[in-house]
mmCIF file of C-alpha atoms and ligand atoms in Angstrom:
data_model
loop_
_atom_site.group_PDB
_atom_site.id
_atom_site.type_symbol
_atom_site.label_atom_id
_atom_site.label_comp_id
_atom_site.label_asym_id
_atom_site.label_seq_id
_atom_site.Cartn_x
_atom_site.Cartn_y
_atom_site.Cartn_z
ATOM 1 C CA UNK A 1 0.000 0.000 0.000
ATOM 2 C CA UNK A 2 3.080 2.446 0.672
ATOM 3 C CA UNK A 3 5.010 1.895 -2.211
ATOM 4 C CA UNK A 4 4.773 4.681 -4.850
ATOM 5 C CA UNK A 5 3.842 8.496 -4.892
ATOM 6 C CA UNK A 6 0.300 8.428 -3.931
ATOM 7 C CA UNK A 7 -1.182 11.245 -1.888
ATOM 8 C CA UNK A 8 -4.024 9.550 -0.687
ATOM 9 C CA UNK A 9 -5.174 6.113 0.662
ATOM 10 C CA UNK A 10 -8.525 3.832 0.188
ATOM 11 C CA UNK A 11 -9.115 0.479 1.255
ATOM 12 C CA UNK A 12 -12.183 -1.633 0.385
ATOM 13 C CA UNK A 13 -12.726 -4.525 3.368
ATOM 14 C CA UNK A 14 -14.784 -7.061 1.533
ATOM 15 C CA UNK A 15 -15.247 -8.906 5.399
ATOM 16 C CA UNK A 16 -16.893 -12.248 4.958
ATOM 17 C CA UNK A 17 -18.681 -11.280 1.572
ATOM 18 C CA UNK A 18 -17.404 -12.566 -1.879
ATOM 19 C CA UNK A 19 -17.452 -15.209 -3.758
ATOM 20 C CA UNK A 20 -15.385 -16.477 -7.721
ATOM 21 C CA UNK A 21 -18.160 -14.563 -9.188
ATOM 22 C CA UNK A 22 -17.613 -11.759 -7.256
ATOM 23 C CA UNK A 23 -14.425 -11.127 -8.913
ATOM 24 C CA UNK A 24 -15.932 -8.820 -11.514
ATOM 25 C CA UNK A 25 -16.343 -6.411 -9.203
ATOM 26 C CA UNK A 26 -12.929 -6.232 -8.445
ATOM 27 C CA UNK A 27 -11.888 -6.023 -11.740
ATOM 28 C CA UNK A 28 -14.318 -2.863 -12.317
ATOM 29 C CA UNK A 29 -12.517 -1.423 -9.701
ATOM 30 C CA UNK A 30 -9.112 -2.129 -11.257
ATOM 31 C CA UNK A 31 -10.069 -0.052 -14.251
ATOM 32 C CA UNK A 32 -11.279 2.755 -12.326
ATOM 33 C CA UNK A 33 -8.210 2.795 -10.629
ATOM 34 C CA UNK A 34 -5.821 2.729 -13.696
ATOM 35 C CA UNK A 35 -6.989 6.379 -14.446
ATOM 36 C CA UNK A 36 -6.497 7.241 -10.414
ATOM 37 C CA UNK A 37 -2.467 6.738 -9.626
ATOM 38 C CA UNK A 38 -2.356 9.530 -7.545
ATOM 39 C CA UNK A 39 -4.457 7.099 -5.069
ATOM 40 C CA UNK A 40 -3.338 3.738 -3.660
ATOM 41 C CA UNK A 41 -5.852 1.374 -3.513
ATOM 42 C CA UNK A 42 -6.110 -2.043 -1.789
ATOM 43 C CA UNK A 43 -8.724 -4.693 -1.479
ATOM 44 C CA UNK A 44 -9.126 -6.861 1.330
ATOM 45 C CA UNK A 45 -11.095 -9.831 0.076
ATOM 46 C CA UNK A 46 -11.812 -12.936 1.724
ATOM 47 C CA UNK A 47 -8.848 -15.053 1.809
ATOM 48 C CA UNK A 48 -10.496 -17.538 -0.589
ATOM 49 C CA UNK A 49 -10.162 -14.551 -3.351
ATOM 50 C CA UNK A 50 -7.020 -13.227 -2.855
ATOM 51 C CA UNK A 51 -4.576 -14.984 -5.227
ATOM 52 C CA UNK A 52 -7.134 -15.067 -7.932
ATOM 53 C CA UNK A 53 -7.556 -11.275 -7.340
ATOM 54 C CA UNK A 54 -4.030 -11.054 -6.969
ATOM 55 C CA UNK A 55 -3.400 -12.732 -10.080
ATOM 56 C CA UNK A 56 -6.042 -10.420 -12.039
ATOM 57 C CA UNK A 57 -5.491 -7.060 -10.355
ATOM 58 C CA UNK A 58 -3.282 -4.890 -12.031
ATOM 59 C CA UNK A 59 -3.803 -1.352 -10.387
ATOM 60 C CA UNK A 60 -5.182 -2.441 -7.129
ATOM 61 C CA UNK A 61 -3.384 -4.355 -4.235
ATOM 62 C CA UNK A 62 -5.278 -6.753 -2.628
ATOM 63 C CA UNK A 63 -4.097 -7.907 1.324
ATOM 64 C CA UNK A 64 -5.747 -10.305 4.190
ATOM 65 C CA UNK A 65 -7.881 -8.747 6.688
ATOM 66 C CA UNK A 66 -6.407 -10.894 9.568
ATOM 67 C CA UNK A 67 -3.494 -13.192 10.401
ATOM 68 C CA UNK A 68 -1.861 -15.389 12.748
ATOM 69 C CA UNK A 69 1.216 -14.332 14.871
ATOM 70 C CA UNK A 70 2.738 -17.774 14.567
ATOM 71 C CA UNK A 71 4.363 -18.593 10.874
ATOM 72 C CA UNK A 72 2.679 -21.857 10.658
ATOM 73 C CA UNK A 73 2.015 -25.066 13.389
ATOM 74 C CA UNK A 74 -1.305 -26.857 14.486
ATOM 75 C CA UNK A 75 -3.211 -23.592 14.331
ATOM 76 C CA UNK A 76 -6.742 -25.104 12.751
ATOM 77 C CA UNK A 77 -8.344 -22.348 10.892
ATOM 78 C CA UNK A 78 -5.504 -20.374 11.072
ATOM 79 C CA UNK A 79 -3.873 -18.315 8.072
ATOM 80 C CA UNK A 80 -0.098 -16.860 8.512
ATOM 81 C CA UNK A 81 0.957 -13.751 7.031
ATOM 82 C CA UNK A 82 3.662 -16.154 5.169
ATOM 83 C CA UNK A 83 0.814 -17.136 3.893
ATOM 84 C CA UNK A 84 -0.956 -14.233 2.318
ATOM 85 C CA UNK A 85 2.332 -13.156 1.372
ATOM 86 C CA UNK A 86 2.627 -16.196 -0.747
ATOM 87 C CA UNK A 87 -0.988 -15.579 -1.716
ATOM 88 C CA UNK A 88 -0.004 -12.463 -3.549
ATOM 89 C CA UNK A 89 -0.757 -10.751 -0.563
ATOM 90 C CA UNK A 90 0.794 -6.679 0.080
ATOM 91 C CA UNK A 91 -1.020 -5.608 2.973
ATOM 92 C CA UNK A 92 -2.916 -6.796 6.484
ATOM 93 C CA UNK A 93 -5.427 -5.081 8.036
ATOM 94 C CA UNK A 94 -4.799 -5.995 12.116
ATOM 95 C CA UNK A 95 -6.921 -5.476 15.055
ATOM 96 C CA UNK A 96 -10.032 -4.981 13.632
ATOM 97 C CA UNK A 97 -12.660 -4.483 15.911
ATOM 98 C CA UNK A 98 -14.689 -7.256 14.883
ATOM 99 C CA UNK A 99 -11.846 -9.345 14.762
ATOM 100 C CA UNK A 100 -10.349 -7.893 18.460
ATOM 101 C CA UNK A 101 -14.312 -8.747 19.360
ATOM 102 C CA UNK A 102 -14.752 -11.995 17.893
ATOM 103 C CA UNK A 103 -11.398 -13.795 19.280
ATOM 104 C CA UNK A 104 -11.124 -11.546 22.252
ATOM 105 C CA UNK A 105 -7.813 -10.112 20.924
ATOM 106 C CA UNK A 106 -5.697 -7.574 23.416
ATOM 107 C CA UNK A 107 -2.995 -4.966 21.832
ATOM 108 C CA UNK A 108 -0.151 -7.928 22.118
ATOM 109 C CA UNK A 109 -1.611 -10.217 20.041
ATOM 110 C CA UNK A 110 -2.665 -7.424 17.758
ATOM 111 C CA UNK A 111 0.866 -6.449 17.753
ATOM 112 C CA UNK A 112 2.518 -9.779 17.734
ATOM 113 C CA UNK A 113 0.286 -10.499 14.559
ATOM 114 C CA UNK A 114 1.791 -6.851 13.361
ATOM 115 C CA UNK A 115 5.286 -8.430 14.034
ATOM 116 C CA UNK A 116 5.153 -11.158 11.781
ATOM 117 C CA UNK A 117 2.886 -9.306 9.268
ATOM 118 C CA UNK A 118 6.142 -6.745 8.273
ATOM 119 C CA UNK A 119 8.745 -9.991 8.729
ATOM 120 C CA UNK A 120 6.819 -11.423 6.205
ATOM 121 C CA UNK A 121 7.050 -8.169 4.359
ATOM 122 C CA UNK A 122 3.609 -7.142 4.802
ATOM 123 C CA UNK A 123 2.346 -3.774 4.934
ATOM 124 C CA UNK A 124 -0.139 -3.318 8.262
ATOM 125 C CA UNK A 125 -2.910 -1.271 8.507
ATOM 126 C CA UNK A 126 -3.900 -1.037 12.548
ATOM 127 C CA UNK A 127 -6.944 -0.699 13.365
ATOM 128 C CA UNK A 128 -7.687 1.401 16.677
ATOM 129 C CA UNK A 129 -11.128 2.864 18.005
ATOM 130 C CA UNK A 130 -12.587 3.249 21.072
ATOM 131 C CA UNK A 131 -16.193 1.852 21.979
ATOM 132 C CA UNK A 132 -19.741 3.729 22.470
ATOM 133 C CA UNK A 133 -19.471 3.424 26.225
ATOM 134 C CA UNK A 134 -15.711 4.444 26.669
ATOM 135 C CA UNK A 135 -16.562 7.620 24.275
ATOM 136 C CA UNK A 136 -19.852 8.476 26.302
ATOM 137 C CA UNK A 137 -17.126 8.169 29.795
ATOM 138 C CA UNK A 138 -14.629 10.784 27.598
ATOM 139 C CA UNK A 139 -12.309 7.599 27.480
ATOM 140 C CA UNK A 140 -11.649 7.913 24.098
ATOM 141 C CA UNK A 141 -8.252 9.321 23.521
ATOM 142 C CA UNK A 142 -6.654 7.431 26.491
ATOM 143 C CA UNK A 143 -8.097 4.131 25.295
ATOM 144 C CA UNK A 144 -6.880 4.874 21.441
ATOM 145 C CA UNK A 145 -3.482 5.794 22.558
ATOM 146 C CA UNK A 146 -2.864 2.921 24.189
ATOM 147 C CA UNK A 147 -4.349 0.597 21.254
ATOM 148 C CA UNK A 148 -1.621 2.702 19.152
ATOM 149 C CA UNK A 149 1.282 2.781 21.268
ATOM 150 C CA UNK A 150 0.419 -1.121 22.949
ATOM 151 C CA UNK A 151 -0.385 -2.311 19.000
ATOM 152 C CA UNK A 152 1.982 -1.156 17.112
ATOM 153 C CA UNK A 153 5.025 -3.339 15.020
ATOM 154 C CA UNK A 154 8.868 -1.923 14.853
ATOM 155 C CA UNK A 155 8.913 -0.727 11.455
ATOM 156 C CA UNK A 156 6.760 2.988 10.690
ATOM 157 C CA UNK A 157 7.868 2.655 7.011
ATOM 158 C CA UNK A 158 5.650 0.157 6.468
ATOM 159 C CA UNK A 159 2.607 0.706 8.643
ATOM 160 C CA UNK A 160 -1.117 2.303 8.431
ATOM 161 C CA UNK A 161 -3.120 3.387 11.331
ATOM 162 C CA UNK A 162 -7.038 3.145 10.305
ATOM 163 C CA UNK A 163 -8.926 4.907 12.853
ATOM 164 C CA UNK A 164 -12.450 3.309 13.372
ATOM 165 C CA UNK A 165 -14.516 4.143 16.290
ATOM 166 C CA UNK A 166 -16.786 1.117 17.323
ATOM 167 C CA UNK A 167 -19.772 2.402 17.171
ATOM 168 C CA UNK A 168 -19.395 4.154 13.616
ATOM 169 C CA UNK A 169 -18.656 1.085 11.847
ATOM 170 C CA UNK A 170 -21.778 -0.432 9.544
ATOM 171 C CA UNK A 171 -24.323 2.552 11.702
ATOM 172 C CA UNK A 172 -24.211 5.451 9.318
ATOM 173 C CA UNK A 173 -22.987 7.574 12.666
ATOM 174 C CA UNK A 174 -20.017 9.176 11.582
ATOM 175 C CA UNK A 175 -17.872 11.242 14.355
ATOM 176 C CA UNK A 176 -18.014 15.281 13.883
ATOM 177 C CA UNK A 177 -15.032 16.585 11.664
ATOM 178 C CA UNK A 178 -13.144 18.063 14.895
ATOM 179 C CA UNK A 179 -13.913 14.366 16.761
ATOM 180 C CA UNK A 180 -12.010 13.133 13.924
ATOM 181 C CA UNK A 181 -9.300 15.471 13.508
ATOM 182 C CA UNK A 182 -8.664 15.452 17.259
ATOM 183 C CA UNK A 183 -8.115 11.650 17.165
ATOM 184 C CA UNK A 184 -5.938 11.744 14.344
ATOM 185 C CA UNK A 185 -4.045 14.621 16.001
ATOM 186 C CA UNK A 186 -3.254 12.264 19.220
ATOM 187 C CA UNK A 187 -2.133 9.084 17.301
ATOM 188 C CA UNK A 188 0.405 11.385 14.937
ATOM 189 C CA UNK A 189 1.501 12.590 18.338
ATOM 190 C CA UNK A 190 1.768 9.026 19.616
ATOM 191 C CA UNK A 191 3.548 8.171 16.130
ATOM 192 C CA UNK A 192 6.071 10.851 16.182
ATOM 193 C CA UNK A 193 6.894 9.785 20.253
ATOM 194 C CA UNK A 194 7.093 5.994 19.013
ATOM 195 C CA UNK A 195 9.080 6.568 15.609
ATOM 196 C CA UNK A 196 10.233 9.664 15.865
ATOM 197 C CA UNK A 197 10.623 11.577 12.075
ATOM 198 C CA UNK A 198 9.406 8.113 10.578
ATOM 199 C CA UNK A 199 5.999 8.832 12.319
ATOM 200 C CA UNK A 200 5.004 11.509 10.939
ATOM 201 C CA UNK A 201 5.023 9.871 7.074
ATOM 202 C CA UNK A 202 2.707 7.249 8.496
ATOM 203 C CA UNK A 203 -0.813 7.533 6.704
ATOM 204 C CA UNK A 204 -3.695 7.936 9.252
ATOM 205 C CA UNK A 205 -7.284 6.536 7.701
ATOM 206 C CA UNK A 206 -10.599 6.967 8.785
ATOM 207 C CA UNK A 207 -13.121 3.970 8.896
ATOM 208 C CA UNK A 208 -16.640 3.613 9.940
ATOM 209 C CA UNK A 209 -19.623 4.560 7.578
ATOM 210 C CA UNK A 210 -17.804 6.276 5.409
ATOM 211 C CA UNK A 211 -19.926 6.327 1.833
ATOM 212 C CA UNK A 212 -19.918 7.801 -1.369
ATOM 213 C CA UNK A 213 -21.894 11.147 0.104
ATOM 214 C CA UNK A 214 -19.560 11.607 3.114
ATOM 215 C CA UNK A 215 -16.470 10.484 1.161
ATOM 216 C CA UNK A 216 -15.346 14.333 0.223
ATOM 217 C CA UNK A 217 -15.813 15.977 3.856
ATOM 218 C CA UNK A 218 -14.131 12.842 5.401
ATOM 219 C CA UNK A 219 -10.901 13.442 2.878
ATOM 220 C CA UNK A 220 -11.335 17.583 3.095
ATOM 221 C CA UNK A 221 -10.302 17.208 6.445
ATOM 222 C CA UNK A 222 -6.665 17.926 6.661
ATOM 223 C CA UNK A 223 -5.317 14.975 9.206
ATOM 224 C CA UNK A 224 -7.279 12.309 7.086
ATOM 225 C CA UNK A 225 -5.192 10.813 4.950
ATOM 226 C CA UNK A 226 -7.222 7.977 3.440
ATOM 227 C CA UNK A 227 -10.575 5.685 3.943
ATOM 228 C CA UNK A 228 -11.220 2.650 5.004
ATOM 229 C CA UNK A 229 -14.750 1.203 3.601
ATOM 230 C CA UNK A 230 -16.401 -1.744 4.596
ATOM 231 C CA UNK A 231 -20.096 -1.840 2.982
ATOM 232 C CA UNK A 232 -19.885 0.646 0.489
ATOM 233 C CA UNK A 233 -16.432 -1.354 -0.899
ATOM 234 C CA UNK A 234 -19.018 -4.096 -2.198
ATOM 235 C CA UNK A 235 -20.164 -1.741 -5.084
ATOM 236 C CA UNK A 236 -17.969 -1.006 -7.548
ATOM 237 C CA UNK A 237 -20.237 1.946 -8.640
ATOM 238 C CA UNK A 238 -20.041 3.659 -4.544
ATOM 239 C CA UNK A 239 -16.526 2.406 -4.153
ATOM 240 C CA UNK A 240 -15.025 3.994 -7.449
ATOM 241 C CA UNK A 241 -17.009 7.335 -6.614
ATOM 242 C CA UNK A 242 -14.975 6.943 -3.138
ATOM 243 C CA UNK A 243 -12.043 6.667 -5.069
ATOM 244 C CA UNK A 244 -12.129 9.596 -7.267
ATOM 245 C CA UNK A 245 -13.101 11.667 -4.340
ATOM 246 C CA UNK A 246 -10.187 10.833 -3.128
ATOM 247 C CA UNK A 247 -8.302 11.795 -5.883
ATOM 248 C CA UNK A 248 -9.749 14.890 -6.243
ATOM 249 C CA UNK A 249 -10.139 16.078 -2.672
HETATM 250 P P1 PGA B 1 -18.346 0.162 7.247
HETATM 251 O O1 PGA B 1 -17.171 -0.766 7.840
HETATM 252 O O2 PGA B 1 -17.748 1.037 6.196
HETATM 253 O O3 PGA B 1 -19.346 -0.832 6.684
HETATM 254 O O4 PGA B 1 -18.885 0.935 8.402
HETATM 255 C C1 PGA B 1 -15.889 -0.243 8.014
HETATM 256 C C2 PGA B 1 -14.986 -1.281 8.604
HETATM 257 O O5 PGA B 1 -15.421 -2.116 9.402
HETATM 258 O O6 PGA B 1 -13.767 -1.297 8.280
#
């Protein structure tokens, strides 16, 4: 996702949704992105898709949107980032909340997973966000500085922080502009006191509800420096209007 000049950064995460069929889509959004280079664009399919996709995409990266700390072993169910690597794999998305949620991951695994992710030369994108309740307490900041500074890998060349608040993601609530920009503002801050220089090249994306009518004001905002899109990543007609809003904002 890092390599190359582009200014901005959008990520469609298919989640459990596609099938061989589905591989159309992805291939509309190839074209569109042929005419947008100023904008990096990655795909996280399910794994079933990804070498096929990787095999057909030509403008788009495709990555995994979890993997397993450990390279390989009696891991049922498990997928190593070895693996998506070798699956034509570029990127990881990490500590998503539904994935934090589902196996009752803490910021070690998260960042053990991040670990092996860049050995296996994998760029991560890091998911932090802070829950309905802990934002209602004013817990927000504290809790997604410590997801950044607990979560995060070794190398800033090669890492993505999406922030995704809980309760924004798949609700059509989206945080106020200066919500946003705050947050962003305290991870570049934990960034730059984790990596030094290197932290303040790292690109800082937005997730959670973002669509084709908020896609604009989400990008106008000057700490945002990419999407993240779950639902609206499913059609190629809202994702590629996402995508040249981002290359236009
Ligand atoms: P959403 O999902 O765009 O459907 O809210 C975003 C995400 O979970 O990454």
């Amino acid at each position: 996702m890092r390599q190359g000049a582009a200014r901005r950064f959008l990520v469609g995460n298919w989640k459990m949704h596609g099938l061989r069929a589905d591989m159309a889509c992805a291939q509309e959004i190839d074209r569109c992105a042929a005419e947008l280079p100023q904008v990096s664009i990655g795909l996280a399919p399910p794994v079933t898709l990804l070498l096929p996709l990787a095999e057909r995409l030509r403008h788009v990266r495709v990555g995994g949107q979890a993997c397993h700390a450990m390279d390989d072993g009696a891991y049922t169910g498990g997928i190593s980032a070895r693996m998506l690597t070798d699956g034509g794999g570029d990127f990881v998305i990490l500590g998503h909340s539904e994935q934090r949620a589902q196996h009752c991951y803490g910021d070690e695994q998260v960042r053990a997973q991040a670990l092996a992710a860049q050995a296996a030369g994998l760029d991560v994108i890091l998911c932090v966000g802070e829950g309905a309740g802990e934002r209602e307490a004013g817990r927000a900041l504290p809790v997604v500085v410590g997801q950044v500074l607990q979560g995060c890998p070794n190398d800033a060349g090669s890492l993505l922080i999406a922030y995704e608040p809980v309760w924004a993601i798949g609700s059509g609530d989206v945080p106020a502009g200066a919500q946003i920009e705050e947050m962003h503002g305290a991870i570049r801050c934990c960034l730059k006191e984790r990596f030094g220089e290197a932290g303040r090249a790292v690109p800082i994306l937005y997730g959670g509800s973002v669509s084709e009518s908020n896609a604009a004001q989400l990008l106008g905002l000057t700490a945002v420096d990419g999407l993240l899109v779950g639902a609206a990543s499913l059609s190629p007609v809202r994702f590629c209007a996402i995508a040249r809003a981002a290359a236009y904002a």
